[in-house]
mmCIF file of C-alpha atoms in Angstrom:
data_model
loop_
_atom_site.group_PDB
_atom_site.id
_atom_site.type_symbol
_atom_site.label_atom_id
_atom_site.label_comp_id
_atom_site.label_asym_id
_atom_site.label_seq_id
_atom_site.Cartn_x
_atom_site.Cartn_y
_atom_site.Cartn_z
ATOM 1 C CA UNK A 1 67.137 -165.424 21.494
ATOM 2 C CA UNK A 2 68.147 -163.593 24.607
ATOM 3 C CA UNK A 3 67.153 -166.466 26.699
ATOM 4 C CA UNK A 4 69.019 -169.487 25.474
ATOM 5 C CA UNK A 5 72.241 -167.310 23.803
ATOM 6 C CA UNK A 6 75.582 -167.776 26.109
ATOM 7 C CA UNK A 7 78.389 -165.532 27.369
ATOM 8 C CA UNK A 8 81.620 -167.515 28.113
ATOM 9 C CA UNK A 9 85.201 -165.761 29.504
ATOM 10 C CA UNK A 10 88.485 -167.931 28.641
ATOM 11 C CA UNK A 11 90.606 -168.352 30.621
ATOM 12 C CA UNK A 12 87.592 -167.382 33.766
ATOM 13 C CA UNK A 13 91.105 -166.600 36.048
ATOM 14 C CA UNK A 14 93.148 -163.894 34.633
ATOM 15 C CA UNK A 15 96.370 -162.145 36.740
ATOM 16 C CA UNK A 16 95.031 -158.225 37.877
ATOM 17 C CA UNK A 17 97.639 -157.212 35.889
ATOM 18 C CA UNK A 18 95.752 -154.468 33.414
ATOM 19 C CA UNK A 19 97.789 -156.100 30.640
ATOM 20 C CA UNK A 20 96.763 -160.061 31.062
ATOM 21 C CA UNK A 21 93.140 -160.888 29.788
ATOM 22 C CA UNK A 22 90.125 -163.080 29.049
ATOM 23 C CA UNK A 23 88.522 -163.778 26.099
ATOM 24 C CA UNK A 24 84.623 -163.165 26.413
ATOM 25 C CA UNK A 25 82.463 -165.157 23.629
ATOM 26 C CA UNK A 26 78.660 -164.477 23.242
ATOM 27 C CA UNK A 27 77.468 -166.807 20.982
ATOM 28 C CA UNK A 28 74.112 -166.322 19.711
ATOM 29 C CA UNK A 29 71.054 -169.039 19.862
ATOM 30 C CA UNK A 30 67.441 -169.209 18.067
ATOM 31 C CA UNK A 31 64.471 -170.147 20.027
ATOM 32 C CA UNK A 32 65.407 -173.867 19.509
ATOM 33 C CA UNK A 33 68.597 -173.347 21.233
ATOM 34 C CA UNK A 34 70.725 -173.481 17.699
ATOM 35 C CA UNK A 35 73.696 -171.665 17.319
ATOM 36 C CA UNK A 36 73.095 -168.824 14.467
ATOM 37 C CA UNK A 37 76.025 -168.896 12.486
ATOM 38 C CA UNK A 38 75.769 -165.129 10.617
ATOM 39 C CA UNK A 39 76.110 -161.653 11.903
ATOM 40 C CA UNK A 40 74.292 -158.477 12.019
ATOM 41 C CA UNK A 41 73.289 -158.333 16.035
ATOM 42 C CA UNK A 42 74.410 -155.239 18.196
ATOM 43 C CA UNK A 43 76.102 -156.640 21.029
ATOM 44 C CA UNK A 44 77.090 -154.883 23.941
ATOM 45 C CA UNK A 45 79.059 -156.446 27.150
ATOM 46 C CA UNK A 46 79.457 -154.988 30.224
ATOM 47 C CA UNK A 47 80.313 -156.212 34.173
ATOM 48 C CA UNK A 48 80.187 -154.701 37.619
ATOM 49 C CA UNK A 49 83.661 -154.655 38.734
ATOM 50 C CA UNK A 50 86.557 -152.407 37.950
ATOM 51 C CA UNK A 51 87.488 -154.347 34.888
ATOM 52 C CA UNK A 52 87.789 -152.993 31.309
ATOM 53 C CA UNK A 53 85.779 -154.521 28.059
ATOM 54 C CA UNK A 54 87.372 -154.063 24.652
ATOM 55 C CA UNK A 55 85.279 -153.059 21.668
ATOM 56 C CA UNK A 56 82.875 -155.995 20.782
ATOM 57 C CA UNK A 57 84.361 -157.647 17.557
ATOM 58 C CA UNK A 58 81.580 -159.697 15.098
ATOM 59 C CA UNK A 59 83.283 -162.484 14.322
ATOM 60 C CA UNK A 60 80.734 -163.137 11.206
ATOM 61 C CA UNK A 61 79.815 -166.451 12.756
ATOM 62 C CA UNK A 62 77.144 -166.005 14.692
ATOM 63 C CA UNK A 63 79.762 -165.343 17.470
ATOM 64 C CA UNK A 64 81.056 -161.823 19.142
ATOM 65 C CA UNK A 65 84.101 -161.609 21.210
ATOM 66 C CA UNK A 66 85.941 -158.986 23.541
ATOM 67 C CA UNK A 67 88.856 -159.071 25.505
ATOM 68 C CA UNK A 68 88.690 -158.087 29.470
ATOM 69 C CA UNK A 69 91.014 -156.681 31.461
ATOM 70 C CA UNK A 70 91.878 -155.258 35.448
ATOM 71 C CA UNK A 71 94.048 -154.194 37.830
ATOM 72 C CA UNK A 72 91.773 -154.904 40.458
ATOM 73 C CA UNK A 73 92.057 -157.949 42.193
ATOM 74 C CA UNK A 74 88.034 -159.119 42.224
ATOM 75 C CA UNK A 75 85.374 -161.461 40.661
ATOM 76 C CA UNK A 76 83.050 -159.977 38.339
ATOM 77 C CA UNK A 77 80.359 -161.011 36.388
ATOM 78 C CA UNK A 78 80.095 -160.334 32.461
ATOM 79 C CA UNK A 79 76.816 -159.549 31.250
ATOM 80 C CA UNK A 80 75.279 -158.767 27.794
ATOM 81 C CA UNK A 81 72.789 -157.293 25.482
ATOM 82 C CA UNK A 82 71.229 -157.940 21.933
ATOM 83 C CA UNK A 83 70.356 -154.102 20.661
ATOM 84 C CA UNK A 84 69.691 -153.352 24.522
ATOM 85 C CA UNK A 85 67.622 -156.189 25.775
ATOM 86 C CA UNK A 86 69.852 -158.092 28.360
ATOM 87 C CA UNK A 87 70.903 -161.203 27.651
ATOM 88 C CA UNK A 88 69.670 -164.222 30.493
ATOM 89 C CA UNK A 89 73.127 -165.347 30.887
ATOM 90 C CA UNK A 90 76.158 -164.120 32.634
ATOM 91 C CA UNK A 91 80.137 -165.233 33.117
ATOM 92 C CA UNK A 92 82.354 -164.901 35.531
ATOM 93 C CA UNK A 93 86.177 -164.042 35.348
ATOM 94 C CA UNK A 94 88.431 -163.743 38.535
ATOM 95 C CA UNK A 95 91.199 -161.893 38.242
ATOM 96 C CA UNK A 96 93.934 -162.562 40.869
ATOM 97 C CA UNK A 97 96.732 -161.081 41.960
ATOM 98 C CA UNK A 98 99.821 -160.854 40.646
ATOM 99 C CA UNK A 99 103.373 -161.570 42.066
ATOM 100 C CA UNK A 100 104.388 -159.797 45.214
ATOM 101 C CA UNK A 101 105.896 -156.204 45.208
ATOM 102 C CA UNK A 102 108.869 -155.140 47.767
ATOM 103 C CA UNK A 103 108.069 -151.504 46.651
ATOM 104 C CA UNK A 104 104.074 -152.201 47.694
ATOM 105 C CA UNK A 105 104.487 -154.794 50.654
ATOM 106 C CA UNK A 106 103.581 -152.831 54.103
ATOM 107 C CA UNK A 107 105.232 -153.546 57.386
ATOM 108 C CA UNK A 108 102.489 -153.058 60.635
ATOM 109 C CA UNK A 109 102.965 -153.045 63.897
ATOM 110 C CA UNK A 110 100.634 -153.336 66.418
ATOM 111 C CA UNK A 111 100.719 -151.363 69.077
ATOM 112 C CA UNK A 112 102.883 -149.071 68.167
ATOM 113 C CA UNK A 113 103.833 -148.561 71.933
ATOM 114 C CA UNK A 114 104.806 -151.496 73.892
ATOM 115 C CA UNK A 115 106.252 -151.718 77.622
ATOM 116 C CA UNK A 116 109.869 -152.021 77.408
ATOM 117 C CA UNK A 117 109.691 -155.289 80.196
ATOM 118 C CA UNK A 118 110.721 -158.232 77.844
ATOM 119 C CA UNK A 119 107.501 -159.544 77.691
ATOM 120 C CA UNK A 120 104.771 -157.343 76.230
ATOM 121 C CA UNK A 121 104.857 -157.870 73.022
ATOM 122 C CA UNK A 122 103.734 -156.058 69.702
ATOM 123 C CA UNK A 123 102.858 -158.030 66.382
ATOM 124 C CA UNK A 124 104.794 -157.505 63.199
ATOM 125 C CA UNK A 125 102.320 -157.937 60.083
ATOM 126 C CA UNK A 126 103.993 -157.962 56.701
ATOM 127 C CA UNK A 127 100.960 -157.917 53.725
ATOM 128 C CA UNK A 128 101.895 -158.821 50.580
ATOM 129 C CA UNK A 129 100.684 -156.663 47.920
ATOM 130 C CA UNK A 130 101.324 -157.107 43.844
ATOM 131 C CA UNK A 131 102.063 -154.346 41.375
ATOM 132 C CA UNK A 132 98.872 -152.952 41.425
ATOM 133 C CA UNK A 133 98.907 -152.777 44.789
ATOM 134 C CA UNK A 134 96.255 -155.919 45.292
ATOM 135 C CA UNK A 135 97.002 -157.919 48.494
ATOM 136 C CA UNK A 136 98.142 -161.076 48.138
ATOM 137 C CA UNK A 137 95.935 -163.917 49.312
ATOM 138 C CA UNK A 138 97.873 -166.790 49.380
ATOM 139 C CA UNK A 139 101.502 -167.787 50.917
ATOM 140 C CA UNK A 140 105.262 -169.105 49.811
ATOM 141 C CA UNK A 141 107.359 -166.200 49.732
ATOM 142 C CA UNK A 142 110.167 -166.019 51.911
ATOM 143 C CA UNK A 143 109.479 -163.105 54.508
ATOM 144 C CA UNK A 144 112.243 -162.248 57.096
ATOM 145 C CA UNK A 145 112.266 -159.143 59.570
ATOM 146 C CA UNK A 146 115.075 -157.410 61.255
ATOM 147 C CA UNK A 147 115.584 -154.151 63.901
ATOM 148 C CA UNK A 148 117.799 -151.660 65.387
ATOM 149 C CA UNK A 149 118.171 -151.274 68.675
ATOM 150 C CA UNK A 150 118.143 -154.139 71.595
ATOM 151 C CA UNK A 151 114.769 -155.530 70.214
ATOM 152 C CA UNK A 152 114.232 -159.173 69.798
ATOM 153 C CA UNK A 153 112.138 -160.844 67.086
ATOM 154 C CA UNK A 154 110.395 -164.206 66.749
ATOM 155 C CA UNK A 155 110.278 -166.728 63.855
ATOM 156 C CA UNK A 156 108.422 -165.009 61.270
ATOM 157 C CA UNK A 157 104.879 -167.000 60.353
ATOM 158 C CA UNK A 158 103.319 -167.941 57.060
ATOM 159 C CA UNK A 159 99.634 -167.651 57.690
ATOM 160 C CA UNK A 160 98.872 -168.939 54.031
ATOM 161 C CA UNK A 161 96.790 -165.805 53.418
ATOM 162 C CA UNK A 162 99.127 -163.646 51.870
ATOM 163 C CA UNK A 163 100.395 -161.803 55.448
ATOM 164 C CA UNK A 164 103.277 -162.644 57.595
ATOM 165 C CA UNK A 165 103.579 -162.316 61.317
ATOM 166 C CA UNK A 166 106.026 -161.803 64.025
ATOM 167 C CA UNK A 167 106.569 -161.012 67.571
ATOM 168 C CA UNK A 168 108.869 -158.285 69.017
ATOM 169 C CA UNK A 169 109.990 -157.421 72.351
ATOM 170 C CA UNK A 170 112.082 -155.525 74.537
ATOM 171 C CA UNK A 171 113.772 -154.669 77.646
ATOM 172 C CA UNK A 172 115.043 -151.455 76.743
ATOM 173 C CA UNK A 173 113.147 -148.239 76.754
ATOM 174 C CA UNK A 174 113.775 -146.495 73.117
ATOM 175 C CA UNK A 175 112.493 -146.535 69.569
ATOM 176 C CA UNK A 176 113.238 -148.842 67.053
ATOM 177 C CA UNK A 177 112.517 -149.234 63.083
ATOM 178 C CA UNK A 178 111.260 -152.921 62.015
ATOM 179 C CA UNK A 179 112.508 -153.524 58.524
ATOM 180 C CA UNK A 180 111.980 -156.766 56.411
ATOM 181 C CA UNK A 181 113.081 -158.506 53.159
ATOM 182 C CA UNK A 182 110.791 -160.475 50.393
ATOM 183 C CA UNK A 183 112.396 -163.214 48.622
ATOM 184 C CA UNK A 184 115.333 -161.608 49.631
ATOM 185 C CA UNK A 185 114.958 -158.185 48.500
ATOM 186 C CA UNK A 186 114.573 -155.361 50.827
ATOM 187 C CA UNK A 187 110.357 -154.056 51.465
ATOM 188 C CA UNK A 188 110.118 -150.231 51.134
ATOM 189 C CA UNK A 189 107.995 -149.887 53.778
ATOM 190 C CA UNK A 190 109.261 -149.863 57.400
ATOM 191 C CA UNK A 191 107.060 -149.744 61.045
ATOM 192 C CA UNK A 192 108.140 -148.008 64.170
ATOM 193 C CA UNK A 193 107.741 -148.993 67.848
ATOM 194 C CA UNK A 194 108.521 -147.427 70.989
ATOM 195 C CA UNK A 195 109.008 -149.098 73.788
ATOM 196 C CA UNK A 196 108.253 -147.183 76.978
ATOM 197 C CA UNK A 197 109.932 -147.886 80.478
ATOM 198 C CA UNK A 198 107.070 -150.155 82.889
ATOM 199 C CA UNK A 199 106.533 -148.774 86.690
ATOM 200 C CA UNK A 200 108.837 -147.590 89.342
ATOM 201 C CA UNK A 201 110.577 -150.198 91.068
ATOM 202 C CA UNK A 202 112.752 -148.874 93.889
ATOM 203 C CA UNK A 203 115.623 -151.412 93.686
ATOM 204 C CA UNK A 204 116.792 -149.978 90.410
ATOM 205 C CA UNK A 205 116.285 -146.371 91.334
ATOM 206 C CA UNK A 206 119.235 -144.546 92.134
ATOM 207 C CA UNK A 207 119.666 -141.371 94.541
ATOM 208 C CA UNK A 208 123.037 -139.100 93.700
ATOM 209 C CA UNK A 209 124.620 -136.092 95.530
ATOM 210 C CA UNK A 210 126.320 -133.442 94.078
ATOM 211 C CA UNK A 211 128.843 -131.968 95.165
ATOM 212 C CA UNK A 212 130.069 -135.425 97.364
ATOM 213 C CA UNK A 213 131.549 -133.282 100.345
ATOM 214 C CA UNK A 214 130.422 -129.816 101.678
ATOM 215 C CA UNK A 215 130.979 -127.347 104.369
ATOM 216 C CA UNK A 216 128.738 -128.178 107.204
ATOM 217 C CA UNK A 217 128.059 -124.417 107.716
ATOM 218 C CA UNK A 218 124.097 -124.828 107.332
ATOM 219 C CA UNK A 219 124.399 -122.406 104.544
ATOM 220 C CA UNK A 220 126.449 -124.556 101.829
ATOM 221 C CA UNK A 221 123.942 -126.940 99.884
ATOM 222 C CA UNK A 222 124.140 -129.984 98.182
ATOM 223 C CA UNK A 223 122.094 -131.338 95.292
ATOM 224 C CA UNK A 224 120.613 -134.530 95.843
ATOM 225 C CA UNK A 225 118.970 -135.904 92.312
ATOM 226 C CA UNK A 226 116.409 -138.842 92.450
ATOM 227 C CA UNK A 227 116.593 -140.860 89.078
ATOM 228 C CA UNK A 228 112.854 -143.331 88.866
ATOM 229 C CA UNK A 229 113.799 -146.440 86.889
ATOM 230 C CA UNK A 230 111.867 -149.431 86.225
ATOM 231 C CA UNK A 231 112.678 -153.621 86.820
ATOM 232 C CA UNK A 232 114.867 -153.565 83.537
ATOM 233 C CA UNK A 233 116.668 -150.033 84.927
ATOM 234 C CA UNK A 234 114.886 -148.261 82.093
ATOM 235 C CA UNK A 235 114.590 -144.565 83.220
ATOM 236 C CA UNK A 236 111.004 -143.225 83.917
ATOM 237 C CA UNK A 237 110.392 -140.485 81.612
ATOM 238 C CA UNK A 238 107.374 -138.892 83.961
ATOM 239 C CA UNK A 239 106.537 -138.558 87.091
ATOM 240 C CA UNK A 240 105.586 -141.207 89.435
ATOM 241 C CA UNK A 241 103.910 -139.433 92.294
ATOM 242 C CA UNK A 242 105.163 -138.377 95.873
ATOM 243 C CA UNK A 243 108.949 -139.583 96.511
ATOM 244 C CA UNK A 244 109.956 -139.599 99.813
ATOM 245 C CA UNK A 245 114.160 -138.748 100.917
ATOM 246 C CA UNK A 246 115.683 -139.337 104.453
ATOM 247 C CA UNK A 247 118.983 -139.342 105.893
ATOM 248 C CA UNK A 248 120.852 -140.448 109.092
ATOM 249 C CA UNK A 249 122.609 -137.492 110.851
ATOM 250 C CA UNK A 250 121.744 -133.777 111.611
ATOM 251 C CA UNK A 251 121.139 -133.345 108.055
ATOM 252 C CA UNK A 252 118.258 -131.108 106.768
ATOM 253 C CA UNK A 253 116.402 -132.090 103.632
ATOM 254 C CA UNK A 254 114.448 -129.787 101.991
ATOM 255 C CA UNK A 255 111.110 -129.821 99.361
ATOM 256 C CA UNK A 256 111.463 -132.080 97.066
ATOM 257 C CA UNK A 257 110.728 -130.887 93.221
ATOM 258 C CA UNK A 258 108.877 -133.439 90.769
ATOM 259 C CA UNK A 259 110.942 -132.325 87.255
ATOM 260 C CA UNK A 260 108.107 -134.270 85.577
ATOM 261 C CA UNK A 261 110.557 -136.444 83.464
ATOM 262 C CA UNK A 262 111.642 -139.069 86.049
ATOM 263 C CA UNK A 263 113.434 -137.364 88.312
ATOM 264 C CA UNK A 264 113.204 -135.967 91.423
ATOM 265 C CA UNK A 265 115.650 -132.612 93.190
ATOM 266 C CA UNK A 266 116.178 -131.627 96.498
ATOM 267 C CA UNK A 267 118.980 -129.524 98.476
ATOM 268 C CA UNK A 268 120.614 -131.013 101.121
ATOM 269 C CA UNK A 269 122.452 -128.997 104.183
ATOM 270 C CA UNK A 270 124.317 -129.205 107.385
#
């Protein structure tokens, strides 16, 4: 009987490992619900996941068995036929991820451009990921993060779903490389952020004159060289708008030119 015949999987939870696998029994029923105890029925299993069913074996006994396998972390169900008329019941197997994978583990961070002021701050994610490249879904591994540069990172945090999170910020305007370990071994996978300079604050600006001393014969020139920097004395790397020079004196200060990369040029004679 289709109706009252069973599919069972043991063990239901099975690692996505494509080598660990579950057992899948069909054992066949009458009308009365009795268990038919001989062979001779074309049984064919199938599911709707990514897993793979071994050939169906008659055990002789009224029973047919098959072995499933995945590498896909997923719960499927495990359906049937007798000679192509679908069996009522079903079974479900999860399979679950396996152990985590420095060589599949990814390193995030988000945003990938943060200002450079000590207190924006971008998020470090480290996912978890098994062999197969499944994402881990539950915590207990020991995650810890580390960069170049003048960076500073938080504590990293479990979140109990498989990722791990930290916080990085900066004061200095450059790129760095956030790397990590997993249970002590070194992740493949790295993240970059760059850390760009904030506005233009004028009391970290500097002004500079070159050559120091020149003949005042209204014809000699000097270079004077604005330099835009931020609170944390980061150098602007664009331009900030109109920048304004004076001097004391009979001094004559020409146009100034906007370089576009933070600094400003003008000539300067006497």
């Amino acid at each position: 009987s289709t109706f009252h015949s069973t599919i069972t999987s043991s063990p239901s939870a099975v690692t996505a490992n494509g080598v660990s696998s579950s057992v899948i029994t069909v054992q066949a029923k009458d009308n009365q619900s009795n268990n038919l105890n001989s062979s001779g029925l074309t049984v064919t299993l199938n599911d709707n996941g990514s897993a793979v069913i071994g050939p169906v074996t008659d055990n002789g006994n009224g029973t047919y068995t098959a072995s499933i396998t995945s590498t896909v972390a997923e719960t499927i169900t495990v359906s049937g036929a007798f000679s192509a008329t679908a069996l009522t019941d079903t079974s479900e197997v999860s399979f679950i991820p396996g152990t985590a994978s420095t060589t599949n583990t990814l390193i995030t961070a988000s945003p990938s451009s943060v200002t450079a002021d000590g207190i924006s701050i971008s998020t470090i994610t480290v996912q978890t990921k098994d062999n197969q490249d499944n994402n881990l879904t539950a915590g207990g591994n020991t995650v810890a993060l580390s960069a170049n540069g003048d960076s500073m990172i938080s504590s990293v945090t479990d979140v109990g779903n498989g990722t791990y999170t930290a916080t990085v910020t900066n004061t200095s305007a450059e790129v760095i490389t956030v790397s990590g370990t997993l249970n002590g071994s070194s992740i493949a996978d790295t993240d970059i952020i760059t850390f760009i300079p904030g506005a233009a604050d004028a009391s970290q600006s500097t002004i500079s004159i070159t050559p120091s001393s020149t003949t005042a014969d209204g014809l000699s020139t000097a270079l004077i060289t604005g330099q835009v920097k931020d609170s944390q004395g980061n150098n602007l790397s664009a331009g900030v708008g109109a920048v304004v020079l004076s001097g004391d004196g009979h001094a004559v200060i020409g146009t100034i030119s906007d370089l576009g990369d933070g600094t400003y040029t003008t000539s300067l004679t006497n």
